[in-house]
PDB file of C-alpha atoms in Angstrom:
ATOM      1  CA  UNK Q  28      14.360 -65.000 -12.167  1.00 39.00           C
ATOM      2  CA  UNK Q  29      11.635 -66.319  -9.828  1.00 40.00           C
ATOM      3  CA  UNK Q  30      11.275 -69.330 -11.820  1.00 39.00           C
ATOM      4  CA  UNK Q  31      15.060 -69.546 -11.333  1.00 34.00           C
ATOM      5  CA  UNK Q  32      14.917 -69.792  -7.692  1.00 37.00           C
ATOM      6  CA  UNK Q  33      11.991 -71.787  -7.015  1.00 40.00           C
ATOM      7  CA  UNK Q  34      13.552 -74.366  -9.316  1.00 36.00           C
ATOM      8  CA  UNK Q  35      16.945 -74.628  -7.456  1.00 36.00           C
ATOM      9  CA  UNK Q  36      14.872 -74.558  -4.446  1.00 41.00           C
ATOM     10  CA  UNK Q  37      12.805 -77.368  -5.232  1.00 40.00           C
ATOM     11  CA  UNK Q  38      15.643 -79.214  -6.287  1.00 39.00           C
ATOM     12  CA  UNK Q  39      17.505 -78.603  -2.776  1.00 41.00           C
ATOM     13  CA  UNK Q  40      14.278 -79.855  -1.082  1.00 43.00           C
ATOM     14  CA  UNK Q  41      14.356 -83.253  -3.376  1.00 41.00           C
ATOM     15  CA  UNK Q  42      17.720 -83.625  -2.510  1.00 38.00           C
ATOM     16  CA  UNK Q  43      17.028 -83.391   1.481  1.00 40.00           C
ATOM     17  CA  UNK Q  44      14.124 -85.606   1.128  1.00 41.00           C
ATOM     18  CA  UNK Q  45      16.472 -88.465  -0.818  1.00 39.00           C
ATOM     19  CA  UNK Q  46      19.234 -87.844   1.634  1.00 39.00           C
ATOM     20  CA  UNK Q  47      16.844 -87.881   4.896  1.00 40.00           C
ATOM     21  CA  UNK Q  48      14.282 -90.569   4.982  1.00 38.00           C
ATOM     22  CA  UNK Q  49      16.815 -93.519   3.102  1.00 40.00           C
ATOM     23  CA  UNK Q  50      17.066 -96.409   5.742  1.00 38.00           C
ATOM     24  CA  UNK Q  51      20.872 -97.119   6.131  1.00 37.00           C
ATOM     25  CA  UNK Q  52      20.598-100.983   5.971  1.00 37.00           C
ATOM     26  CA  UNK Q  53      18.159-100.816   3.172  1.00 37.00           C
ATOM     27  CA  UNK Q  54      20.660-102.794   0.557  1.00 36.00           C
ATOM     28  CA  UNK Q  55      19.266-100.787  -3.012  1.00 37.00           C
ATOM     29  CA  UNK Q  56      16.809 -97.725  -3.072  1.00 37.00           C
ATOM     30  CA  UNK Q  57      14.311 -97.553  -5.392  1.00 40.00           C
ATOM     31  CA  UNK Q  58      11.263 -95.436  -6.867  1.00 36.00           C
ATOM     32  CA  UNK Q  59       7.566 -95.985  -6.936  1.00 29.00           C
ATOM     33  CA  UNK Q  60       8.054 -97.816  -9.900  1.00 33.00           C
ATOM     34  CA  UNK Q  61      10.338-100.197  -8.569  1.00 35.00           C
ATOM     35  CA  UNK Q  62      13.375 -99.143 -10.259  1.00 40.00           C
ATOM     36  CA  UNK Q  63      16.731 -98.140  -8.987  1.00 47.00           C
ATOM     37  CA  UNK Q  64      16.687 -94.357  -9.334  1.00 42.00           C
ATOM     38  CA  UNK Q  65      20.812 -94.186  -9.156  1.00 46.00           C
ATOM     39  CA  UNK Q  66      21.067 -95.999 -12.806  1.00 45.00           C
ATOM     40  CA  UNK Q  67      23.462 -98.631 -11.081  1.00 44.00           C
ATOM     41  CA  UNK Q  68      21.133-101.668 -12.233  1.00 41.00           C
ATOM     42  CA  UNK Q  69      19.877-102.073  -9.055  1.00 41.00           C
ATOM     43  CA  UNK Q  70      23.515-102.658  -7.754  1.00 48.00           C
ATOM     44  CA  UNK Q  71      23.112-102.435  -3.571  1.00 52.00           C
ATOM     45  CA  UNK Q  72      24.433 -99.043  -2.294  1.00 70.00           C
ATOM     46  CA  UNK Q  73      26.022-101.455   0.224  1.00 74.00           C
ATOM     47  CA  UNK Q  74      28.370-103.149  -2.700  1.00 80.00           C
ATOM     48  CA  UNK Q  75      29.908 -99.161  -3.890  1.00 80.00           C
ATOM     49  CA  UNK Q  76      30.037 -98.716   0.050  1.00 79.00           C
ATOM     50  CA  UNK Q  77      32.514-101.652   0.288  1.00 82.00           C
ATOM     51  CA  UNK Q  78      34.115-100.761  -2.515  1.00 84.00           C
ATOM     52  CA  UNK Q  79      34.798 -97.251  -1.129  1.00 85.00           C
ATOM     53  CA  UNK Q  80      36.254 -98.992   2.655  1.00 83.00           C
ATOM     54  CA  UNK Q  81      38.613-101.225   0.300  1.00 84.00           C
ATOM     55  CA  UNK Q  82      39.914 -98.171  -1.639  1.00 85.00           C
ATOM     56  CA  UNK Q  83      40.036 -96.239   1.956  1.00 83.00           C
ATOM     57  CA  UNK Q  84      42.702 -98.626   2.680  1.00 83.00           C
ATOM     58  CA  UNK Q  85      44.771 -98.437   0.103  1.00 82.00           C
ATOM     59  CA  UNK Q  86      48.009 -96.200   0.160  1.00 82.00           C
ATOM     60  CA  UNK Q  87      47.639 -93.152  -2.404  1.00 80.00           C
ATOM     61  CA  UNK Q  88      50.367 -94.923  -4.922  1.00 80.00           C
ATOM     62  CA  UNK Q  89      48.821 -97.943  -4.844  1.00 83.00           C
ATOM     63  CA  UNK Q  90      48.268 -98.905  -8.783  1.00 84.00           C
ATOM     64  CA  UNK Q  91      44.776-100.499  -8.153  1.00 85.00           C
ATOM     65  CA  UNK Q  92      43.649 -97.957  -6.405  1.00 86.00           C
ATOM     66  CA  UNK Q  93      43.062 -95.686  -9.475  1.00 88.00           C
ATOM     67  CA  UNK Q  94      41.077 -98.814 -10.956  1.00 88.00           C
ATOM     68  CA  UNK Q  95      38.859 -99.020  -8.319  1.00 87.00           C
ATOM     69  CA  UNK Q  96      37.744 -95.085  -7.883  1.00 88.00           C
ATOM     70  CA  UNK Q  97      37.380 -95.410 -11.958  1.00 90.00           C
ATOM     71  CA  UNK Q  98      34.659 -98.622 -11.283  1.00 90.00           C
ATOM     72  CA  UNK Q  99      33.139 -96.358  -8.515  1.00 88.00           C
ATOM     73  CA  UNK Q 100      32.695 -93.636 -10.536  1.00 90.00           C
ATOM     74  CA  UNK Q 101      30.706 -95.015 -13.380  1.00 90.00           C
ATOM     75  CA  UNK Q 102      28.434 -96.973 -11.054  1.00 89.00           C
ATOM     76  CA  UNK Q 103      27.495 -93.676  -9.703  1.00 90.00           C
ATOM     77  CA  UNK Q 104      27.895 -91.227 -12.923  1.00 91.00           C
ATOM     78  CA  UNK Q 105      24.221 -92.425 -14.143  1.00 92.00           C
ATOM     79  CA  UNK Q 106      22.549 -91.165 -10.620  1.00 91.00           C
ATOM     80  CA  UNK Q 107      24.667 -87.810 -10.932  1.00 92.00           C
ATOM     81  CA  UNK Q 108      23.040 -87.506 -14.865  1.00 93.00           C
ATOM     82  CA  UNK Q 109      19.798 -87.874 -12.920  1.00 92.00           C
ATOM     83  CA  UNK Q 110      20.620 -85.558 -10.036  1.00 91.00           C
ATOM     84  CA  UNK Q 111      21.863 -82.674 -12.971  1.00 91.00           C
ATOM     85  CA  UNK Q 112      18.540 -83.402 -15.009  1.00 90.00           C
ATOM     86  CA  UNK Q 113      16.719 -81.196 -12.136  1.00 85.00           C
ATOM     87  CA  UNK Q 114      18.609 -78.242 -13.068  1.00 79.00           C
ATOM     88  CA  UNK Q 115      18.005 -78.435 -16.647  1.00 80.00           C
ATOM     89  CA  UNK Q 116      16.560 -75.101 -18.307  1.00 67.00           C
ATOM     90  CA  UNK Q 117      18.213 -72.739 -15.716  1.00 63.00           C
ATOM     91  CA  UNK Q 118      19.994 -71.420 -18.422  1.00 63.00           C
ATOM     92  CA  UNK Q 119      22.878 -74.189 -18.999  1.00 75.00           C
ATOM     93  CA  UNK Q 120      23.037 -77.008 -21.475  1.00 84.00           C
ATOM     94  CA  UNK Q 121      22.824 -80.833 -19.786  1.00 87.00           C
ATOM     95  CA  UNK Q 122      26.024 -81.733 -21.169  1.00 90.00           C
ATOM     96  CA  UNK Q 123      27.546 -78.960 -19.066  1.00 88.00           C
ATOM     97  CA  UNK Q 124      25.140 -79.808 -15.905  1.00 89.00           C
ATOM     98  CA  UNK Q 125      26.635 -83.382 -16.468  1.00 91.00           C
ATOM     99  CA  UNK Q 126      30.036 -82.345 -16.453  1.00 91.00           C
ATOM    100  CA  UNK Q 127      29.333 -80.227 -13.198  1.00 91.00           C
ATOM    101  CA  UNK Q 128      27.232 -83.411 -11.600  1.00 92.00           C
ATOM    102  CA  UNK Q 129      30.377 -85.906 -12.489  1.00 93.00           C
ATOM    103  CA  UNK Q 130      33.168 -83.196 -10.645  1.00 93.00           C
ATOM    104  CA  UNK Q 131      30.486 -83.378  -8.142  1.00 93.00           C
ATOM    105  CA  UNK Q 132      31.020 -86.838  -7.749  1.00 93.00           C
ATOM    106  CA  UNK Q 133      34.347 -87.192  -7.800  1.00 92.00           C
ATOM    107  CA  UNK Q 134      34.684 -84.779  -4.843  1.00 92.00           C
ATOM    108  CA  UNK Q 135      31.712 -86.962  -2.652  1.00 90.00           C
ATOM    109  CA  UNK Q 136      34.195 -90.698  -3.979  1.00 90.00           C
ATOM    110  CA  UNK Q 137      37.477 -88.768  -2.506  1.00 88.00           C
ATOM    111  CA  UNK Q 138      35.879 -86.963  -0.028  1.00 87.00           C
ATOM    112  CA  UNK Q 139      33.477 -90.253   1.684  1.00 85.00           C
ATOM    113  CA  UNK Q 140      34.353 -91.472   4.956  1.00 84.00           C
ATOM    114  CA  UNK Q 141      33.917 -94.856   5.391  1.00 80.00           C
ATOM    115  CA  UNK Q 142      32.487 -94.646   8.753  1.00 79.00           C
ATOM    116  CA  UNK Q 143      29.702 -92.528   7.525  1.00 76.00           C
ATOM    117  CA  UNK Q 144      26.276 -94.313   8.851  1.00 76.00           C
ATOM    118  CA  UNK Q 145      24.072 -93.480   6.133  1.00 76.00           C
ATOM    119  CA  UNK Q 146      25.991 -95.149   3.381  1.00 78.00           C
ATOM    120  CA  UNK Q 147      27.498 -93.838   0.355  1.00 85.00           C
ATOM    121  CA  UNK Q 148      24.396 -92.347  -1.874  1.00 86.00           C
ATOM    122  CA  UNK Q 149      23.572 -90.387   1.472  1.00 86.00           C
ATOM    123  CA  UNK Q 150      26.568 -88.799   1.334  1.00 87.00           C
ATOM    124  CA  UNK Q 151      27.271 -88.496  -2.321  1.00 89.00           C
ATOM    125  CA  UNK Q 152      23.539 -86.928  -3.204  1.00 91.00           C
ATOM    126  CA  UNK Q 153      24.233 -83.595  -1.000  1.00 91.00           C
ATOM    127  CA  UNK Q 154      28.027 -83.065  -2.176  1.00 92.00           C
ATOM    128  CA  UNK Q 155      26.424 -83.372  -6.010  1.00 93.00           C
ATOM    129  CA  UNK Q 156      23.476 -81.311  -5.796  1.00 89.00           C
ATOM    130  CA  UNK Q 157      26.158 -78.627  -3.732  1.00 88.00           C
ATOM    131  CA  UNK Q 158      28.322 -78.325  -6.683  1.00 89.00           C
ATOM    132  CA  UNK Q 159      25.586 -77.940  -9.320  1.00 87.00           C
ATOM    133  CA  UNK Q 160      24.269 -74.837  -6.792  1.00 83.00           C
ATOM    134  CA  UNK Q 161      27.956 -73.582  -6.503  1.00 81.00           C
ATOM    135  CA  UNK Q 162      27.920 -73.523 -10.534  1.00 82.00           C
ATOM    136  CA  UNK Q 163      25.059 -71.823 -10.834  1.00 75.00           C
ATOM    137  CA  UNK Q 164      26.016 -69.121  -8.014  1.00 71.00           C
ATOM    138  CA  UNK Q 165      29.698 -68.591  -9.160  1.00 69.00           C
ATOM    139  CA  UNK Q 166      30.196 -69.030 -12.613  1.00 68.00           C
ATOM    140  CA  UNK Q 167      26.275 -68.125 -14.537  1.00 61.00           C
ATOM    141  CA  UNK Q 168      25.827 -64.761 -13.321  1.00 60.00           C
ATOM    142  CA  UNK Q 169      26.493 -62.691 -15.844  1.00 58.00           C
ATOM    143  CA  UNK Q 170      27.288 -59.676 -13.625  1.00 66.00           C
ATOM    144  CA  UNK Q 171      28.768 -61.215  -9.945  1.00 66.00           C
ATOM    145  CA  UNK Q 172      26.975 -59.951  -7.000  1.00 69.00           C
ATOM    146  CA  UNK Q 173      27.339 -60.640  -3.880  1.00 74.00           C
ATOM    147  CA  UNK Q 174      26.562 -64.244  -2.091  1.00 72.00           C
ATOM    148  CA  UNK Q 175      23.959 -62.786   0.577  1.00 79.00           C
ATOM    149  CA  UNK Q 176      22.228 -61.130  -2.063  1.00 76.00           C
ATOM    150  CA  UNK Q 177      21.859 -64.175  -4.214  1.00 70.00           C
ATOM    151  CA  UNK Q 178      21.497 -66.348  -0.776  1.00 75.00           C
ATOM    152  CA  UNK Q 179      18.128 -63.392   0.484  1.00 82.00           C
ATOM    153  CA  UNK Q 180      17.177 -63.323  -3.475  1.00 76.00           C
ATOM    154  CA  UNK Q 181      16.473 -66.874  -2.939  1.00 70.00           C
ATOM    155  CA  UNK Q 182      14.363 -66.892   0.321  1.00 82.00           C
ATOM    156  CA  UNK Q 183      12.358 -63.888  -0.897  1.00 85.00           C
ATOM    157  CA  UNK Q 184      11.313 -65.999  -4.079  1.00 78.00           C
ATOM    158  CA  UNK Q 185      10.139 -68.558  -1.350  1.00 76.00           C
ATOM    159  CA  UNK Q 186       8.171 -66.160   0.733  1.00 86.00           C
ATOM    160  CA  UNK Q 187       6.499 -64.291  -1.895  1.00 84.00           C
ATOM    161  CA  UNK Q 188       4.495 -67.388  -2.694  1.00 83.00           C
ATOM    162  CA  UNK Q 189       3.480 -68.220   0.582  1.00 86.00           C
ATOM    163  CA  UNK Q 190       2.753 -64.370   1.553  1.00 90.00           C
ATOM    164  CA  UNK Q 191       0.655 -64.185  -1.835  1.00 91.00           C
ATOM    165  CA  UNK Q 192      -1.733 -66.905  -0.395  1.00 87.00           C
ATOM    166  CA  UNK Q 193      -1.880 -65.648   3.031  1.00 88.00           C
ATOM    167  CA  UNK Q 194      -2.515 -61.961   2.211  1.00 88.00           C
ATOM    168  CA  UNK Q 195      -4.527 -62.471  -0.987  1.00 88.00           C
ATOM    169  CA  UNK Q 196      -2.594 -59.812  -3.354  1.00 90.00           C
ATOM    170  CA  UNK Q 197       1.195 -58.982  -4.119  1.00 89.00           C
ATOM    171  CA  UNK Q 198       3.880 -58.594  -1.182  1.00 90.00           C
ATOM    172  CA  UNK Q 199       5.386 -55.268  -0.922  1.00 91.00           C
ATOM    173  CA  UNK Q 200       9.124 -55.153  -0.251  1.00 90.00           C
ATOM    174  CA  UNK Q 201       7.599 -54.076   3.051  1.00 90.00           C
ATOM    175  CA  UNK Q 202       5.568 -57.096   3.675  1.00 91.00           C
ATOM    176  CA  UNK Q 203       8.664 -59.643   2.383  1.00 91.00           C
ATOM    177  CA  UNK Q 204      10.822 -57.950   4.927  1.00 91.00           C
ATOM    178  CA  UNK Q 205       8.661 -58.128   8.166  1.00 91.00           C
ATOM    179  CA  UNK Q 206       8.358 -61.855   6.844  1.00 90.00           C
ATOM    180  CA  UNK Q 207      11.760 -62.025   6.721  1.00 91.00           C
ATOM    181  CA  UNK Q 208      12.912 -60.392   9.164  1.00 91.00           C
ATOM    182  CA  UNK Q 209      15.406 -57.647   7.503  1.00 90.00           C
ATOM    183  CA  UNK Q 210      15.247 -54.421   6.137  1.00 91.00           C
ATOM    184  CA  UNK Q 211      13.384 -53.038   3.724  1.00 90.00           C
ATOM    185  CA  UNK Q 212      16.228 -51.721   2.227  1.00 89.00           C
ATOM    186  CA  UNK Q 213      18.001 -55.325   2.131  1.00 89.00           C
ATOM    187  CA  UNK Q 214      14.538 -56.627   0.143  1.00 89.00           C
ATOM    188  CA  UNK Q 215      15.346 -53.975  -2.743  1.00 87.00           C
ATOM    189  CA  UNK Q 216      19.379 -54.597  -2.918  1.00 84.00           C
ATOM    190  CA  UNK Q 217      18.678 -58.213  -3.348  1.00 82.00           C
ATOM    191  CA  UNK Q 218      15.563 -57.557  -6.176  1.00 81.00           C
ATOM    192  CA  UNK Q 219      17.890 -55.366  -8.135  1.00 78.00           C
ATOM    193  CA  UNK Q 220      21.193 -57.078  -7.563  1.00 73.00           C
ATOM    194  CA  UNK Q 221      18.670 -60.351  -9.284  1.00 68.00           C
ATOM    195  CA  UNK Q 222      18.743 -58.335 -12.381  1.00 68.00           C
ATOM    196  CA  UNK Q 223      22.646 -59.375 -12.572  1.00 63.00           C
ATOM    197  CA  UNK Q 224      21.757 -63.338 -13.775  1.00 61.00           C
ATOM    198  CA  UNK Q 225      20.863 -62.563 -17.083  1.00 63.00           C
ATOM    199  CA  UNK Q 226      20.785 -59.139 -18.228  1.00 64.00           C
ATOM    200  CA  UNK Q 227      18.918 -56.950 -20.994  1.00 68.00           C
ATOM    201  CA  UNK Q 228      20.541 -57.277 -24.353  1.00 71.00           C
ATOM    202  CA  UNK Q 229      21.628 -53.690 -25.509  1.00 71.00           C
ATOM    203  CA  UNK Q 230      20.117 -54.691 -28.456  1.00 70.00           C
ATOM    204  CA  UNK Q 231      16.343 -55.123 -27.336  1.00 71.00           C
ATOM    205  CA  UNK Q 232      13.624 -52.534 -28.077  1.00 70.00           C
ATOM    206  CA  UNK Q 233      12.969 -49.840 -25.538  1.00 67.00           C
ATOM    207  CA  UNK Q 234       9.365 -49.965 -23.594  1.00 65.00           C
ATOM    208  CA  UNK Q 235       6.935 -48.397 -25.883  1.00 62.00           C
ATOM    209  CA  UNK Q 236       8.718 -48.724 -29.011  1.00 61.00           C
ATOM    210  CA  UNK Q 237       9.632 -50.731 -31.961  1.00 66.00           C
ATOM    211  CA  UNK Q 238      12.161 -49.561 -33.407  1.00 68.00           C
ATOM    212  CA  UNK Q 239      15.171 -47.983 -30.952  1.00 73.00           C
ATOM    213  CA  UNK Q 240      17.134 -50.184 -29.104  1.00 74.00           C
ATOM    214  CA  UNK Q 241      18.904 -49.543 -25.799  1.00 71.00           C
ATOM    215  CA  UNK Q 242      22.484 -49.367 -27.237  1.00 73.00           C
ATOM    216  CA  UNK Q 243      20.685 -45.875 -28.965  1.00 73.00           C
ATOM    217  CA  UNK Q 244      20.767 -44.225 -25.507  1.00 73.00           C
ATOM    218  CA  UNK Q 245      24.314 -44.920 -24.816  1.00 75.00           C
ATOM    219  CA  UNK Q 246      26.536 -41.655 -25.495  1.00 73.00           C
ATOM    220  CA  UNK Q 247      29.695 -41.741 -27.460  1.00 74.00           C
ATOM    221  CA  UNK Q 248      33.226 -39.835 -27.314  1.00 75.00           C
ATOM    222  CA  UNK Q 249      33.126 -36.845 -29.680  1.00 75.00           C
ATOM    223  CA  UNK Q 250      36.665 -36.486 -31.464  1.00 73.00           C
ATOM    224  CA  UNK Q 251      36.103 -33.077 -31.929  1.00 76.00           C
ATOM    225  CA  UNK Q 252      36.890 -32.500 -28.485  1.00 77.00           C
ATOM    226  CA  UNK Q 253      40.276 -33.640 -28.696  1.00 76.00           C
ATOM    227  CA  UNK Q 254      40.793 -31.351 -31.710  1.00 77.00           C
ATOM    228  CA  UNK Q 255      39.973 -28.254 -29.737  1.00 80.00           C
ATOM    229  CA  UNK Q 256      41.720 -29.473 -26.851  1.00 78.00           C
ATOM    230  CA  UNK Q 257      44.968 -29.998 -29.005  1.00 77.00           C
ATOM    231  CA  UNK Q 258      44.646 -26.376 -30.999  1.00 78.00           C
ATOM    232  CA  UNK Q 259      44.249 -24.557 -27.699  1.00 81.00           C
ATOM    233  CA  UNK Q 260      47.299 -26.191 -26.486  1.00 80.00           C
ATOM    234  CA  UNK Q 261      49.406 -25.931 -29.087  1.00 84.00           C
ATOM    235  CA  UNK Q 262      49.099 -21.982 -30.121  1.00 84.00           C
ATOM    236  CA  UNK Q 263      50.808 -20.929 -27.099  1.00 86.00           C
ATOM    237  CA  UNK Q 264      53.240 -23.475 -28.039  1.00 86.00           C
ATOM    238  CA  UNK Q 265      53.941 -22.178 -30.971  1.00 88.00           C
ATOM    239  CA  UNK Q 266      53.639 -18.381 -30.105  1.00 88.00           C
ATOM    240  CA  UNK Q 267      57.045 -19.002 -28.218  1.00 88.00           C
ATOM    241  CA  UNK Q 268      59.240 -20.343 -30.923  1.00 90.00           C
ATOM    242  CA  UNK Q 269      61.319 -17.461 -32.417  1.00 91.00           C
ATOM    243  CA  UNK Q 270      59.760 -15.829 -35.546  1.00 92.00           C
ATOM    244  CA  UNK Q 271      61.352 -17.508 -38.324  1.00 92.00           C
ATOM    245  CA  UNK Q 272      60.524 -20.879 -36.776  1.00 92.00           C
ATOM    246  CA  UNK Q 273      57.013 -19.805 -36.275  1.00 91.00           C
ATOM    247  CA  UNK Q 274      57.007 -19.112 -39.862  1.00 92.00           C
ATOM    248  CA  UNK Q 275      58.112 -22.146 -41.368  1.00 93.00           C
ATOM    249  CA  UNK Q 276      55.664 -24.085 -39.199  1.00 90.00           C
ATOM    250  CA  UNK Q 277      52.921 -21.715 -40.827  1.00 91.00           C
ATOM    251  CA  UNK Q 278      54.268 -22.254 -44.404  1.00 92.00           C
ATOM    252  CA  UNK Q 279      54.664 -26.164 -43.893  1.00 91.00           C
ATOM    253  CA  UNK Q 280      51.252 -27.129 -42.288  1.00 88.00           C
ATOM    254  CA  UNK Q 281      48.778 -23.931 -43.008  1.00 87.00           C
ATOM    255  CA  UNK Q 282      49.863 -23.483 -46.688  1.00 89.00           C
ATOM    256  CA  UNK Q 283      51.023 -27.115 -47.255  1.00 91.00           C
ATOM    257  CA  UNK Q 284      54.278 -26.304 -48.638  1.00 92.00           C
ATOM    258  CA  UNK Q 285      57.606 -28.686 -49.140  1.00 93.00           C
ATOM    259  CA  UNK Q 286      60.813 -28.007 -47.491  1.00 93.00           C
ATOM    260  CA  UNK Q 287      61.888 -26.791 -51.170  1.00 93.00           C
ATOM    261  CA  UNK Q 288      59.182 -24.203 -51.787  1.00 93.00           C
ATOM    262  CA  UNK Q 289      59.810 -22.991 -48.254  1.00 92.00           C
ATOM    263  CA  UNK Q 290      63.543 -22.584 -48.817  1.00 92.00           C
ATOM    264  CA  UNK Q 291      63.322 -20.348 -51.672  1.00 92.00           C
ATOM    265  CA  UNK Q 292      60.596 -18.360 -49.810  1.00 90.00           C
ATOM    266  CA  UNK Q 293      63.129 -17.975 -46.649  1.00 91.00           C
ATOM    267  CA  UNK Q 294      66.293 -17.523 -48.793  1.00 91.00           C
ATOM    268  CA  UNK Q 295      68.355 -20.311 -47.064  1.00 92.00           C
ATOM    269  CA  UNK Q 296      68.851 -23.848 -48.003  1.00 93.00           C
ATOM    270  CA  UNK Q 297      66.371 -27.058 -47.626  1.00 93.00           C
ATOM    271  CA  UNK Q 298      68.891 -28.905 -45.431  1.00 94.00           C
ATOM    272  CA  UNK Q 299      68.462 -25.330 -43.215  1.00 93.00           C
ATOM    273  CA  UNK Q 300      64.629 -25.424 -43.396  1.00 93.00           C
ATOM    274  CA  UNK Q 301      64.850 -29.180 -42.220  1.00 93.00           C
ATOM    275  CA  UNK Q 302      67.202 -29.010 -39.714  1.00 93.00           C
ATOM    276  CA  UNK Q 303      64.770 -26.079 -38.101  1.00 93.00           C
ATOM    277  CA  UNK Q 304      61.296 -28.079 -38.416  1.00 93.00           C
ATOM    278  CA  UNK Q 305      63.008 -30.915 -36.728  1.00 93.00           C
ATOM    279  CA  UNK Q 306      63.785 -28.582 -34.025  1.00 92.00           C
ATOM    280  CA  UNK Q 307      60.760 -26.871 -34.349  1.00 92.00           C
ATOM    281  CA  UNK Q 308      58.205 -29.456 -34.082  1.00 91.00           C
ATOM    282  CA  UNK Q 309      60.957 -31.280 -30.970  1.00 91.00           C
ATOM    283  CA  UNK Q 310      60.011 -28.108 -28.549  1.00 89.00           C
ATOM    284  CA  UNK Q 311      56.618 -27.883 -29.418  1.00 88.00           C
ATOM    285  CA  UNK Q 312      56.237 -31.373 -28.192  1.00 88.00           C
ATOM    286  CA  UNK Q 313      58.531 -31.098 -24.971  1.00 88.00           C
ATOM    287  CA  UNK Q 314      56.157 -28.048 -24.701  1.00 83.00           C
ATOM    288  CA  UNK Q 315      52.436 -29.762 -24.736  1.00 80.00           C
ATOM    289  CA  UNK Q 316      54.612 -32.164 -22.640  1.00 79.00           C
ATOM    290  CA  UNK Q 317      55.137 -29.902 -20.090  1.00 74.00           C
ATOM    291  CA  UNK Q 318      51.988 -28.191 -20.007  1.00 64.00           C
ATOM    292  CA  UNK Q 319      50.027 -31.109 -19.006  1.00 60.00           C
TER     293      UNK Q 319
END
């Protein structure tokens, strides 16, 4: 989970850093190595920028307007590949971190201004890295908790590293929140509420053993209750249903005999004996009914 944070952290400061010290009328940025880290082939940021002001002033319906956002859009999608690559093994395939880095930037094209100073990539590096964080905030948490925890979950995974070296051992949650500046009480919500990302399987072993697994510990419903619940309920039921109705509901379900047998035994006919189980068993149930 710390490995989580630190990652998305590092990320965010890589982001900043690309964002932040970019002249605006440098025409293409590249790397130490001299190549164009946006995967435009060295196309100037200046060129997408003018592209952007001539789609700013065209009307919504325009038909080459579509056109033009599409030729954006895959000048840019090799930079937002690059800018999803830095969140790879947080838990999420590429090809989904690519699909998250291309809404990304579609939302920085539609969203630019063309009067923005720092140019295009400026603008568009920020609004892509943003939605990669939102997707990993919002929608891979396995159990959603709370945005302040996950916001305080990520500067405590900052602060524990710097606190290590400057106190030479382990932070307490004590030491964290003086650093901090928040309770102590804050520092353990937001370590358990961390637990939430990626849970234990109920399948794993138990500390200290081999063999049982944590879905062992888990209680079940015992049907037997229900049974019991059901032959208390049902005695006084049957305790006020005149005699001869009492008895035909003892011959038919204690001794297991038919409507026939239990005919002969009464003396009156099976179309009698039916009639009277129908009604029989019809209070009984208005009866439990009522009860509960």
């Amino acid at each position: 989970m710390d490995c989580f944070y630190a990652t998305v952290q590092t990320a965010s400061r890589r982001t900043r850093t690309v964002a932040s010290t970019r002249p605006a009328n440098r025409r293409t940025t590249r790397d130490i190595n001299g190549r164009d880290p946006s995967g435009t082939g060295g196309k100037p940021d200046d060129e997408v920028t003018e592209l952007l002001r001539r789609m700013a002033r065209l009307r919504c319906d325009d038909p080459n307007r579509p056109a033009l956002r599409e030729r954006i859009v895959r000048m840019y999608l090799p930079y937002a590949h690059q800018l999803a690559k830095r969140f790879f093994g947080l838990g999420e395939s590429l090809a989904d971190l690519g699909q998250v880095a291309a809404i990304g930037l579609l939302k920085a094209v539609d969203g630019y201004d063309p009067s923005y100073p720092g140019g295009f990539r400026a603008y568009a590096t920020p609004t892509i890295s943003g939605e990669l964080k939102r997707h990993f905030r919002d929608r891979c948490w396995a159990v959603q908790v709370p945005r302040r925890q996950q916001e305080l979950r990520l500067r405590i995974s900052r602060s524990r590293d710097d606190l290590t070296q400057r106190l030479g051992r382990s932070p307490t949650p004590s030491d964290i929140a003086c650093h901090l500046g928040v309770a102590e009480e804050q520092i353990l919500e937001a370590t358990v509420a961390a637990n939430g990302y990626r849970p234990t399987s109920l399948h794993s072993l138990t500390a200290g053993t081999n063999e049982a697994q944590l879905v062992d510990r888990l209680g079940e419903v015992e049907p037997g209750y229900d049974e019991v619940e059901l032959r208390e309920s049902i005695g006084p039921a049957v305790a006020r249903l005149p005699q001869r109705e009492q008895r035909i509901i003892e011959l038919r379900f204690s001794d297991n005999l038919s409507q026939s047998q239990i005919a002969a035994e009464l003396g009156i006919s099976q179309m009698h004996v039916s009639r009277l189980l129908a009604r029989s068993l019809r209070q009984l149930r208005n009866s439990l009914v009522d009860d509960r």
